[in-house]
PDB file of C-alpha atoms and ligand atoms in Angstrom:
ATOM      1  CA  MET A   1     -20.792  12.254 -13.971  1.00 89.00           C
ATOM      2  CA  ILE A   2     -19.049  11.499 -10.716  1.00 93.00           C
ATOM      3  CA  LYS A   3     -19.308   7.915  -9.555  1.00 95.00           C
ATOM      4  CA  LYS A   4     -19.208   7.728  -5.811  1.00 93.00           C
ATOM      5  CA  LYS A   5     -18.956   3.953  -5.751  1.00 96.00           C
ATOM      6  CA  TYR A   6     -15.571   4.256  -7.456  1.00 98.00           C
ATOM      7  CA  GLY A   7     -14.244   6.699  -4.892  1.00 96.00           C
ATOM      8  CA  GLN A   8     -13.870   9.428  -7.481  1.00 98.00           C
ATOM      9  CA  HIS A   9     -12.207  12.581  -6.192  1.00 98.00           C
ATOM     10  CA  PHE A  10     -10.364  14.191  -9.046  1.00 98.00           C
ATOM     11  CA  LEU A  11      -7.311  16.299  -8.340  1.00 98.00           C
ATOM     12  CA  ILE A  12      -7.708  19.833  -9.634  1.00 98.00           C
ATOM     13  CA  ASN A  13      -4.429  21.382  -8.544  1.00 98.00           C
ATOM     14  CA  LYS A  14      -1.856  20.848 -11.283  1.00 98.00           C
ATOM     15  CA  GLU A  15       1.062  21.818  -9.102  1.00 98.00           C
ATOM     16  CA  ILE A  16       0.207  19.029  -6.680  1.00 98.00           C
ATOM     17  CA  CYS A  17      -0.197  16.528  -9.532  1.00 98.00           C
ATOM     18  CA  LYS A  18       3.249  17.465 -10.749  1.00 98.00           C
ATOM     19  CA  GLN A  19       4.724  17.181  -7.271  1.00 98.00           C
ATOM     20  CA  ILE A  20       3.292  13.697  -6.853  1.00 98.00           C
ATOM     21  CA  THR A  21       4.677  12.370 -10.128  1.00 98.00           C
ATOM     22  CA  GLU A  22       8.061  13.918  -9.360  1.00 97.00           C
ATOM     23  CA  LYS A  23       8.355  11.660  -6.355  1.00 98.00           C
ATOM     24  CA  LEU A  24       8.893   8.632  -8.560  1.00 97.00           C
ATOM     25  CA  THR A  25      12.550   7.778  -8.875  1.00 95.00           C
ATOM     26  CA  PHE A  26      12.367   5.290 -11.808  1.00 89.00           C
ATOM     27  CA  LYS A  27      15.560   3.682 -10.648  1.00 87.00           C
ATOM     28  CA  LYS A  28      14.737   0.039 -10.448  1.00 87.00           C
ATOM     29  CA  TYR A  29      11.768  -0.519 -12.670  1.00 93.00           C
ATOM     30  CA  ASN A  30      10.804  -0.560 -16.311  1.00 93.00           C
ATOM     31  CA  GLU A  31       7.028  -0.404 -16.201  1.00 97.00           C
ATOM     32  CA  LEU A  32       4.838   2.059 -14.390  1.00 98.00           C
ATOM     33  CA  ILE A  33       1.235   1.291 -13.486  1.00 98.00           C
ATOM     34  CA  GLU A  34      -1.153   4.101 -12.690  1.00 98.00           C
ATOM     35  CA  ILE A  35      -4.122   2.888 -10.685  1.00 98.00           C
ATOM     36  CA  GLY A  36      -7.297   4.880 -11.274  1.00 98.00           C
ATOM     37  CA  PRO A  37      -6.076   7.543 -13.724  1.00 98.00           C
ATOM     38  CA  GLY A  38      -9.576   9.057 -13.861  1.00 98.00           C
ATOM     39  CA  LYS A  39      -9.374  12.075 -16.177  1.00 98.00           C
ATOM     40  CA  GLY A  40      -5.618  11.944 -16.375  1.00 98.00           C
ATOM     41  CA  ALA A  41      -4.714  14.579 -13.786  1.00 98.00           C
ATOM     42  CA  LEU A  42      -1.524  12.728 -12.826  1.00 98.00           C
ATOM     43  CA  THR A  43      -1.121  10.936 -16.137  1.00 97.00           C
ATOM     44  CA  LYS A  44      -0.268  14.234 -17.878  1.00 95.00           C
ATOM     45  CA  PHE A  45       2.887  14.568 -15.847  1.00 97.00           C
ATOM     46  CA  ILE A  46       4.086  10.997 -16.095  1.00 94.00           C
ATOM     47  CA  ASP A  47       7.301  10.750 -17.949  1.00 85.00           C
ATOM     48  CA  CYS A  48       7.706   7.013 -18.439  1.00 87.00           C
ATOM     49  CA  LYS A  49       7.481   5.385 -21.864  1.00 87.00           C
ATOM     50  CA  ASN A  50       6.138   2.150 -20.531  1.00 94.00           C
ATOM     51  CA  THR A  51       3.098   3.249 -18.569  1.00 96.00           C
ATOM     52  CA  THR A  52      -0.041   1.177 -18.112  1.00 98.00           C
ATOM     53  CA  LEU A  53      -3.249   2.800 -16.922  1.00 98.00           C
ATOM     54  CA  ILE A  54      -5.693   0.642 -15.010  1.00 98.00           C
ATOM     55  CA  GLU A  55      -9.123   2.205 -14.694  1.00 98.00           C
ATOM     56  CA  ILE A  56     -12.408   0.553 -13.801  1.00 98.00           C
ATOM     57  CA  ASP A  57     -14.820   3.237 -15.027  1.00 98.00           C
ATOM     58  CA  ASP A  58     -15.791   3.022 -18.699  1.00 97.00           C
ATOM     59  CA  ASP A  59     -16.540   6.757 -18.918  1.00 98.00           C
ATOM     60  CA  CYS A  60     -13.050   7.573 -17.688  1.00 98.00           C
ATOM     61  CA  VAL A  61     -11.563   5.018 -20.078  1.00 98.00           C
ATOM     62  CA  LYS A  62     -13.353   6.613 -23.035  1.00 97.00           C
ATOM     63  CA  TYR A  63     -12.231  10.050 -21.921  1.00 97.00           C
ATOM     64  CA  LEU A  64      -8.623   8.948 -21.552  1.00 97.00           C
ATOM     65  CA  LYS A  65      -8.536   7.241 -24.947  1.00 97.00           C
ATOM     66  CA  ASN A  66      -9.759  10.449 -26.532  1.00 96.00           C
ATOM     67  CA  LYS A  67      -7.634  12.836 -24.616  1.00 95.00           C
ATOM     68  CA  PHE A  68      -4.419  10.818 -24.492  1.00 94.00           C
ATOM     69  CA  PRO A  69      -4.078   8.958 -27.810  1.00 92.00           C
ATOM     70  CA  LYS A  70      -0.523   7.943 -26.924  1.00 91.00           C
ATOM     71  CA  PHE A  71      -1.850   5.858 -24.054  1.00 93.00           C
ATOM     72  CA  LYS A  72      -4.614   4.331 -26.158  1.00 91.00           C
ATOM     73  CA  ASN A  73      -3.159   0.849 -26.165  1.00 94.00           C
ATOM     74  CA  LYS A  74      -1.908   1.130 -22.646  1.00 96.00           C
ATOM     75  CA  ILE A  75      -5.258   1.374 -20.921  1.00 98.00           C
ATOM     76  CA  ILE A  76      -6.653  -1.670 -19.203  1.00 98.00           C
ATOM     77  CA  GLN A  77     -10.267  -1.375 -18.173  1.00 98.00           C
ATOM     78  CA  LYS A  78     -10.309  -3.477 -15.064  1.00 98.00           C
ATOM     79  CA  ASP A  79     -10.637  -3.538 -11.328  1.00 98.00           C
ATOM     80  CA  PHE A  80      -7.024  -3.327 -10.143  1.00 98.00           C
ATOM     81  CA  LEU A  81      -7.833  -5.745  -7.345  1.00 98.00           C
ATOM     82  CA  LYS A  82      -8.775  -8.343  -9.945  1.00 98.00           C
ATOM     83  CA  LEU A  83      -5.617  -7.999 -11.997  1.00 98.00           C
ATOM     84  CA  GLU A  84      -4.025 -11.453 -12.076  1.00 97.00           C
ATOM     85  CA  ASN A  85      -0.824 -11.701 -10.106  1.00 96.00           C
ATOM     86  CA  LYS A  86       0.837 -13.138 -13.176  1.00 97.00           C
ATOM     87  CA  TYR A  87       0.577  -9.699 -14.779  1.00 97.00           C
ATOM     88  CA  PHE A  88       3.393  -8.613 -12.476  1.00 97.00           C
ATOM     89  CA  GLN A  89       5.644 -11.583 -13.068  1.00 97.00           C
ATOM     90  CA  ASN A  90       9.076 -11.115 -14.617  1.00 96.00           C
ATOM     91  CA  LYS A  91       8.725  -7.350 -14.534  1.00 97.00           C
ATOM     92  CA  LYS A  92      10.077  -4.523 -12.487  1.00 97.00           C
ATOM     93  CA  ILE A  93       7.148  -2.324 -11.711  1.00 98.00           C
ATOM     94  CA  GLY A  94       6.457   1.051 -10.152  1.00 98.00           C
ATOM     95  CA  VAL A  95       2.964   2.068  -9.063  1.00 98.00           C
ATOM     96  CA  ILE A  96       1.445   5.516  -8.856  1.00 98.00           C
ATOM     97  CA  GLY A  97      -2.028   6.807  -8.146  1.00 98.00           C
ATOM     98  CA  ASN A  98      -4.425   8.998  -6.354  1.00 98.00           C
ATOM     99  CA  PHE A  99      -6.095   5.876  -5.108  1.00 98.00           C
ATOM    100  CA  PRO A 100      -9.811   5.297  -4.643  1.00 97.00           C
ATOM    101  CA  TYR A 101     -10.034   5.563  -0.862  1.00 95.00           C
ATOM    102  CA  ASN A 102     -12.705   2.898  -0.475  1.00 95.00           C
ATOM    103  CA  ILE A 103     -10.271   0.185  -1.584  1.00 97.00           C
ATOM    104  CA  SER A 104      -6.877   1.643  -0.753  1.00 97.00           C
ATOM    105  CA  SER A 105      -5.919  -0.762   2.014  1.00 98.00           C
ATOM    106  CA  GLN A 106      -6.763  -3.629  -0.350  1.00 98.00           C
ATOM    107  CA  ILE A 107      -4.541  -1.979  -2.946  1.00 98.00           C
ATOM    108  CA  VAL A 108      -1.695  -2.014  -0.421  1.00 98.00           C
ATOM    109  CA  PHE A 109      -2.254  -5.694   0.359  1.00 98.00           C
ATOM    110  CA  LYS A 110      -2.248  -6.489  -3.362  1.00 98.00           C
ATOM    111  CA  ILE A 111       1.017  -4.579  -3.728  1.00 98.00           C
ATOM    112  CA  ILE A 112       2.522  -6.551  -0.853  1.00 97.00           C
ATOM    113  CA  GLU A 113       1.366  -9.784  -2.485  1.00 96.00           C
ATOM    114  CA  ASN A 114       3.343  -8.782  -5.543  1.00 97.00           C
ATOM    115  CA  LYS A 115       6.282  -7.278  -3.708  1.00 96.00           C
ATOM    116  CA  LYS A 116       8.730  -9.369  -5.669  1.00 95.00           C
ATOM    117  CA  ASN A 117       7.962  -7.292  -8.756  1.00 97.00           C
ATOM    118  CA  ILE A 118       6.843  -3.956  -7.324  1.00 97.00           C
ATOM    119  CA  PHE A 119       9.836  -1.782  -6.519  1.00 97.00           C
ATOM    120  CA  GLU A 120       8.300   1.597  -5.790  1.00 98.00           C
ATOM    121  CA  VAL A 121       4.898   3.046  -4.984  1.00 98.00           C
ATOM    122  CA  VAL A 122       3.922   6.710  -4.828  1.00 98.00           C
ATOM    123  CA  GLY A 123       0.334   7.037  -3.757  1.00 98.00           C
ATOM    124  CA  MET A 124      -2.250   9.381  -2.358  1.00 98.00           C
ATOM    125  CA  PHE A 125      -4.234   7.945   0.501  1.00 98.00           C
ATOM    126  CA  GLN A 126      -6.715   9.118   3.007  1.00 98.00           C
ATOM    127  CA  LYS A 127      -4.461  10.707   5.646  1.00 98.00           C
ATOM    128  CA  GLU A 128      -5.452   8.299   8.366  1.00 98.00           C
ATOM    129  CA  LEU A 129      -4.418   5.248   6.338  1.00 98.00           C
ATOM    130  CA  ALA A 130      -1.219   6.948   5.148  1.00 98.00           C
ATOM    131  CA  GLU A 131      -0.315   7.478   8.799  1.00 98.00           C
ATOM    132  CA  ARG A 132      -1.083   3.902   9.711  1.00 98.00           C
ATOM    133  CA  ILE A 133       1.077   2.545   6.902  1.00 98.00           C
ATOM    134  CA  CYS A 134       4.010   4.730   7.971  1.00 98.00           C
ATOM    135  CA  SER A 135       3.687   4.373  11.759  1.00 98.00           C
ATOM    136  CA  LYS A 136       6.422   2.878  13.879  1.00 98.00           C
ATOM    137  CA  GLU A 137       6.157   0.861  17.056  1.00 98.00           C
ATOM    138  CA  GLY A 138       4.979   2.820  20.073  1.00 98.00           C
ATOM    139  CA  SER A 139       2.321   4.664  18.097  1.00 98.00           C
ATOM    140  CA  LYS A 140      -1.397   4.114  18.485  1.00 97.00           C
ATOM    141  CA  LYS A 141      -1.602   4.004  14.713  1.00 98.00           C
ATOM    142  CA  TYR A 142       0.894   1.155  14.419  1.00 98.00           C
ATOM    143  CA  GLY A 143      -0.835  -2.038  13.324  1.00 98.00           C
ATOM    144  CA  ILE A 144      -1.041  -4.919  10.890  1.00 98.00           C
ATOM    145  CA  ILE A 145      -0.732  -2.826   7.751  1.00 98.00           C
ATOM    146  CA  SER A 146       2.296  -0.926   9.133  1.00 98.00           C
ATOM    147  CA  VAL A 147       4.186  -4.119   9.905  1.00 98.00           C
ATOM    148  CA  LEU A 148       3.280  -5.988   6.727  1.00 98.00           C
ATOM    149  CA  THR A 149       4.270  -3.013   4.568  1.00 98.00           C
ATOM    150  CA  GLN A 150       7.458  -2.181   6.430  1.00 97.00           C
ATOM    151  CA  LEU A 151       8.697  -5.771   6.348  1.00 96.00           C
ATOM    152  CA  HIS A 152       9.309  -5.256   2.647  1.00 96.00           C
ATOM    153  CA  TYR A 153       9.313  -1.515   1.998  1.00 97.00           C
ATOM    154  CA  ASN A 154      10.965   1.588   3.362  1.00 97.00           C
ATOM    155  CA  VAL A 155       8.104   3.994   3.907  1.00 98.00           C
ATOM    156  CA  GLU A 156       8.064   7.789   3.725  1.00 98.00           C
ATOM    157  CA  TYR A 157       5.224  10.119   4.616  1.00 98.00           C
ATOM    158  CA  LEU A 158       5.760  12.845   2.026  1.00 98.00           C
ATOM    159  CA  PHE A 159       3.105  15.571   2.258  1.00 98.00           C
ATOM    160  CA  GLU A 160      -0.527  16.246   3.025  1.00 98.00           C
ATOM    161  CA  VAL A 161      -3.194  17.503   0.656  1.00 98.00           C
ATOM    162  CA  ASP A 162      -6.341  19.298   1.806  1.00 98.00           C
ATOM    163  CA  PRO A 163      -9.842  18.578   0.480  1.00 98.00           C
ATOM    164  CA  ASN A 164      -9.966  21.822  -1.555  1.00 98.00           C
ATOM    165  CA  GLN A 165      -7.529  20.376  -4.070  1.00 98.00           C
ATOM    166  CA  PHE A 166     -10.085  17.816  -5.261  1.00 98.00           C
ATOM    167  CA  PHE A 167     -13.417  17.767  -7.017  1.00 98.00           C
ATOM    168  CA  PRO A 168     -15.656  16.651  -5.472  1.00 97.00           C
ATOM    169  CA  LYS A 169     -14.071  17.443  -2.113  1.00 97.00           C
ATOM    170  CA  PRO A 170     -13.427  14.411   0.057  1.00 97.00           C
ATOM    171  CA  LYS A 171     -14.537  14.586   3.681  1.00 97.00           C
ATOM    172  CA  VAL A 172     -11.080  13.711   4.912  1.00 97.00           C
ATOM    173  CA  MET A 173      -7.529  14.982   4.645  1.00 98.00           C
ATOM    174  CA  SER A 174      -5.218  13.169   2.265  1.00 98.00           C
ATOM    175  CA  ALA A 175      -1.521  12.398   2.246  1.00 98.00           C
ATOM    176  CA  VAL A 176       1.029  11.188  -0.263  1.00 98.00           C
ATOM    177  CA  ILE A 177       3.439   8.463   0.731  1.00 98.00           C
ATOM    178  CA  ARG A 178       6.237   6.576  -0.964  1.00 98.00           C
ATOM    179  CA  LEU A 179       7.201   2.942  -0.552  1.00 98.00           C
ATOM    180  CA  GLN A 180      10.554   1.720  -1.762  1.00 98.00           C
ATOM    181  CA  LYS A 181      11.356  -1.940  -1.762  1.00 96.00           C
ATOM    182  CA  LYS A 182      14.041  -2.866   0.713  1.00 95.00           C
ATOM    183  CA  GLU A 183      17.238  -3.848  -1.061  1.00 88.00           C
ATOM    184  CA  LYS A 184      18.148  -6.915   0.857  1.00 81.00           C
ATOM    185  CA  ILE A 185      16.180  -8.628   3.489  1.00 79.00           C
ATOM    186  CA  ASN A 186      18.473 -10.689   5.688  1.00 75.00           C
ATOM    187  CA  TYR A 187      15.725 -12.573   7.336  1.00 77.00           C
ATOM    188  CA  LYS A 188      13.375 -15.293   6.268  1.00 81.00           C
ATOM    189  CA  ILE A 189       9.763 -14.364   6.645  1.00 87.00           C
ATOM    190  CA  ASN A 190       7.048 -16.932   6.895  1.00 92.00           C
ATOM    191  CA  GLU A 191       4.160 -14.738   5.805  1.00 91.00           C
ATOM    192  CA  LYS A 192       1.490 -17.106   7.040  1.00 94.00           C
ATOM    193  CA  LYS A 193       2.918 -17.265  10.530  1.00 96.00           C
ATOM    194  CA  ILE A 194       3.614 -13.586  10.837  1.00 96.00           C
ATOM    195  CA  LYS A 195       0.109 -12.738   9.631  1.00 96.00           C
ATOM    196  CA  GLN A 196      -1.427 -15.032  12.180  1.00 97.00           C
ATOM    197  CA  ILE A 197       0.625 -13.456  14.962  1.00 98.00           C
ATOM    198  CA  LEU A 198      -0.256  -9.950  13.788  1.00 98.00           C
ATOM    199  CA  LYS A 199      -3.952 -10.663  13.480  1.00 98.00           C
ATOM    200  CA  THR A 200      -4.222 -12.457  16.774  1.00 98.00           C
ATOM    201  CA  SER A 201      -2.267  -9.876  18.746  1.00 98.00           C
ATOM    202  CA  PHE A 202      -3.608  -6.666  17.182  1.00 98.00           C
ATOM    203  CA  ASN A 203      -7.185  -7.896  17.423  1.00 97.00           C
ATOM    204  CA  GLN A 204      -6.702  -7.498  21.155  1.00 97.00           C
ATOM    205  CA  ARG A 205      -4.170  -4.711  21.051  1.00 95.00           C
ATOM    206  CA  ARG A 206      -4.552  -3.672  24.691  1.00 96.00           C
ATOM    207  CA  LYS A 207      -3.690  -7.134  25.948  1.00 98.00           C
ATOM    208  CA  LYS A 208      -0.208  -8.395  26.644  1.00 98.00           C
ATOM    209  CA  LEU A 209       1.014 -11.044  24.252  1.00 98.00           C
ATOM    210  CA  LYS A 210       1.005 -13.690  26.967  1.00 97.00           C
ATOM    211  CA  ASN A 211      -2.774 -13.376  26.913  1.00 97.00           C
ATOM    212  CA  SER A 212      -3.559 -12.605  23.299  1.00 98.00           C
ATOM    213  CA  LEU A 213      -1.153 -15.236  21.931  1.00 97.00           C
ATOM    214  CA  SER A 214      -1.808 -17.859  24.584  1.00 96.00           C
ATOM    215  CA  LYS A 215      -3.262 -20.297  22.045  1.00 95.00           C
ATOM    216  CA  ILE A 216      -0.237 -20.189  19.783  1.00 96.00           C
ATOM    217  CA  ASN A 217       2.690 -22.466  20.598  1.00 96.00           C
ATOM    218  CA  PHE A 218       6.229 -21.122  20.442  1.00 97.00           C
ATOM    219  CA  HIS A 219       9.670 -22.619  20.889  1.00 97.00           C
ATOM    220  CA  LEU A 220      10.150 -20.056  23.652  1.00 97.00           C
ATOM    221  CA  GLU A 221       9.857 -20.040  27.411  1.00 96.00           C
ATOM    222  CA  LYS A 222       6.563 -18.648  28.619  1.00 92.00           C
ATOM    223  CA  GLU A 223       8.636 -16.353  30.846  1.00 95.00           C
ATOM    224  CA  ASN A 224      10.337 -14.700  27.887  1.00 97.00           C
ATOM    225  CA  ASN A 225      10.074 -10.906  28.322  1.00 97.00           C
ATOM    226  CA  ILE A 226       8.590 -10.471  24.903  1.00 98.00           C
ATOM    227  CA  PHE A 227       5.282 -11.887  26.116  1.00 98.00           C
ATOM    228  CA  ASP A 228       4.945  -9.082  28.655  1.00 98.00           C
ATOM    229  CA  LYS A 229       4.644  -6.579  25.834  1.00 98.00           C
ATOM    230  CA  ARG A 230       1.648  -5.383  23.903  1.00 98.00           C
ATOM    231  CA  PRO A 231       1.685  -5.702  20.096  1.00 98.00           C
ATOM    232  CA  GLU A 232       2.162  -1.987  19.479  1.00 98.00           C
ATOM    233  CA  GLN A 233       5.437  -2.142  21.453  1.00 98.00           C
ATOM    234  CA  LEU A 234       7.004  -4.718  19.136  1.00 98.00           C
ATOM    235  CA  ASN A 235       9.283  -3.639  16.319  1.00 98.00           C
ATOM    236  CA  LEU A 236       9.631  -5.527  13.038  1.00 96.00           C
ATOM    237  CA  GLU A 237      12.504  -7.644  14.305  1.00 95.00           C
ATOM    238  CA  GLU A 238      10.507  -8.784  17.301  1.00 97.00           C
ATOM    239  CA  PHE A 239       7.569  -9.834  15.147  1.00 97.00           C
ATOM    240  CA  ILE A 240       9.964 -11.718  12.903  1.00 96.00           C
ATOM    241  CA  PHE A 241      11.577 -13.316  15.952  1.00 96.00           C
ATOM    242  CA  LEU A 242       8.172 -14.497  17.172  1.00 97.00           C
ATOM    243  CA  SER A 243       7.207 -15.896  13.773  1.00 96.00           C
ATOM    244  CA  GLN A 244      10.515 -17.756  13.514  1.00 95.00           C
ATOM    245  CA  ASN A 245       9.849 -19.323  16.881  1.00 96.00           C
ATOM    246  CA  MET A 246       6.278 -20.235  16.226  1.00 96.00           C
ATOM    247  CA  LYS A 247       5.574 -23.946  16.115  1.00 94.00           C
ATOM    248  CA  ASN A 248       4.070 -25.368  12.994  1.00 79.00           C
ATOM    249  CA  GLU A 249       0.715 -26.516  14.126  1.00 62.00           C
ATOM    250  CA  ILE A 250      -1.719 -23.627  14.065  1.00 58.00           C
TER     251      ILE A 250
HETATM  252  N1  SAH B   1      -6.082   9.932 -10.614  1.00 56.48           N
HETATM  253  C1  SAH B   1      -7.266  10.723 -10.809  1.00 56.48           C
HETATM  254  C2  SAH B   1      -8.538  10.058 -10.248  1.00 56.48           C
HETATM  255  C3  SAH B   1      -8.512   9.712  -8.786  1.00 56.48           C
HETATM  256  S1  SAH B   1     -10.075   9.185  -8.178  1.00 56.48           S
HETATM  257  C4  SAH B   1      -7.076  12.099 -10.183  1.00 56.48           C
HETATM  258  O1  SAH B   1      -6.202  12.239  -9.347  1.00 56.48           O
HETATM  259  O2  SAH B   1      -7.790  13.021 -10.535  1.00 56.48           O
HETATM  260  C5  SAH B   1      -9.884   7.427  -8.157  1.00 56.48           C
HETATM  261  C6  SAH B   1      -9.937   6.772  -9.532  1.00 56.48           C
HETATM  262  O3  SAH B   1      -9.841   5.363  -9.364  1.00 56.48           O
HETATM  263  C7  SAH B   1     -11.231   7.026 -10.290  1.00 56.48           C
HETATM  264  O4  SAH B   1     -10.925   7.358 -11.622  1.00 56.48           O
HETATM  265  C8  SAH B   1     -11.957   5.670 -10.228  1.00 56.48           C
HETATM  266  O5  SAH B   1     -12.824   5.440 -11.329  1.00 56.48           O
HETATM  267  C9  SAH B   1     -10.795   4.707 -10.204  1.00 56.48           C
HETATM  268  N2  SAH B   1     -11.084   3.408  -9.595  1.00 56.48           N
HETATM  269  C10 SAH B   1     -11.929   3.150  -8.572  1.00 56.48           C
HETATM  270  N3  SAH B   1     -11.904   1.862  -8.228  1.00 56.48           N
HETATM  271  C11 SAH B   1     -10.983   1.265  -9.060  1.00 56.48           C
HETATM  272  C12 SAH B   1     -10.499  -0.075  -9.201  1.00 56.48           C
HETATM  273  N4  SAH B   1     -10.932  -1.053  -8.417  1.00 56.48           N
HETATM  274  N5  SAH B   1      -9.573  -0.330 -10.156  1.00 56.48           N
HETATM  275  C13 SAH B   1      -9.112   0.665 -10.956  1.00 56.48           C
HETATM  276  N6  SAH B   1      -9.529   1.947 -10.856  1.00 56.48           N
HETATM  277  C14 SAH B   1     -10.462   2.242  -9.932  1.00 56.48           C
END
């Protein structure tokens, strides 16, 4: 039985499953998490001894335990979004999945929350979200999720997958992307400040920053050129610059 509420669209093209798993590089991590393994379409091709499968649906969990005895003790029946952050601590983790589309932006935010321990992500997303995550400044698709992801990860838009490769067919196109944790970040990021700037400016994305950010105080002259721009014109460095110059009181 297909459970719509869990965003179930099972991949039926083995070649594509193989291609997705081959995009993992396994260089920096020692545990791989598959989110939403479903019936194991991707799982079959995973070649990592230390793999953990996190699946919410009890029917899928039963199926997997039967079909993949070697993963029997590696299956956690849980909502990935509810996995405690301490699960990630002191580990080097990779993440793979054909993600449930209804919660995939939340999955990305959870990954970012645990960026210290998550080194690589290969994931299938609804195409529109994949594009947003990978967009650069100047694009209409560039927004909060692009900046927050790219602050910590190098992003690659790998390939698209059409609805015919799934059962049941999704209504949208899909795309596979890869995130690789940036080696060294030479800048200090105050997440709270940068998030506030992103939210406030992108909520009114057509406005210039001098209007949208007028309630936030900066250690910068009001005449600074940066305030004549709109948020989608700012690159990562400029957002960081703003957050570093934001005064404390919010
Ligand atoms: N990887 C499989 C299934 C993809 S469909 C394939 O490619 O065929 C998405 C899967 O995510 C389903 O198995 C669904 O039950 C599971 N899922 C949905 N919400 C979840 C959540 N919050 N946590 C973990 N798994 C979830």
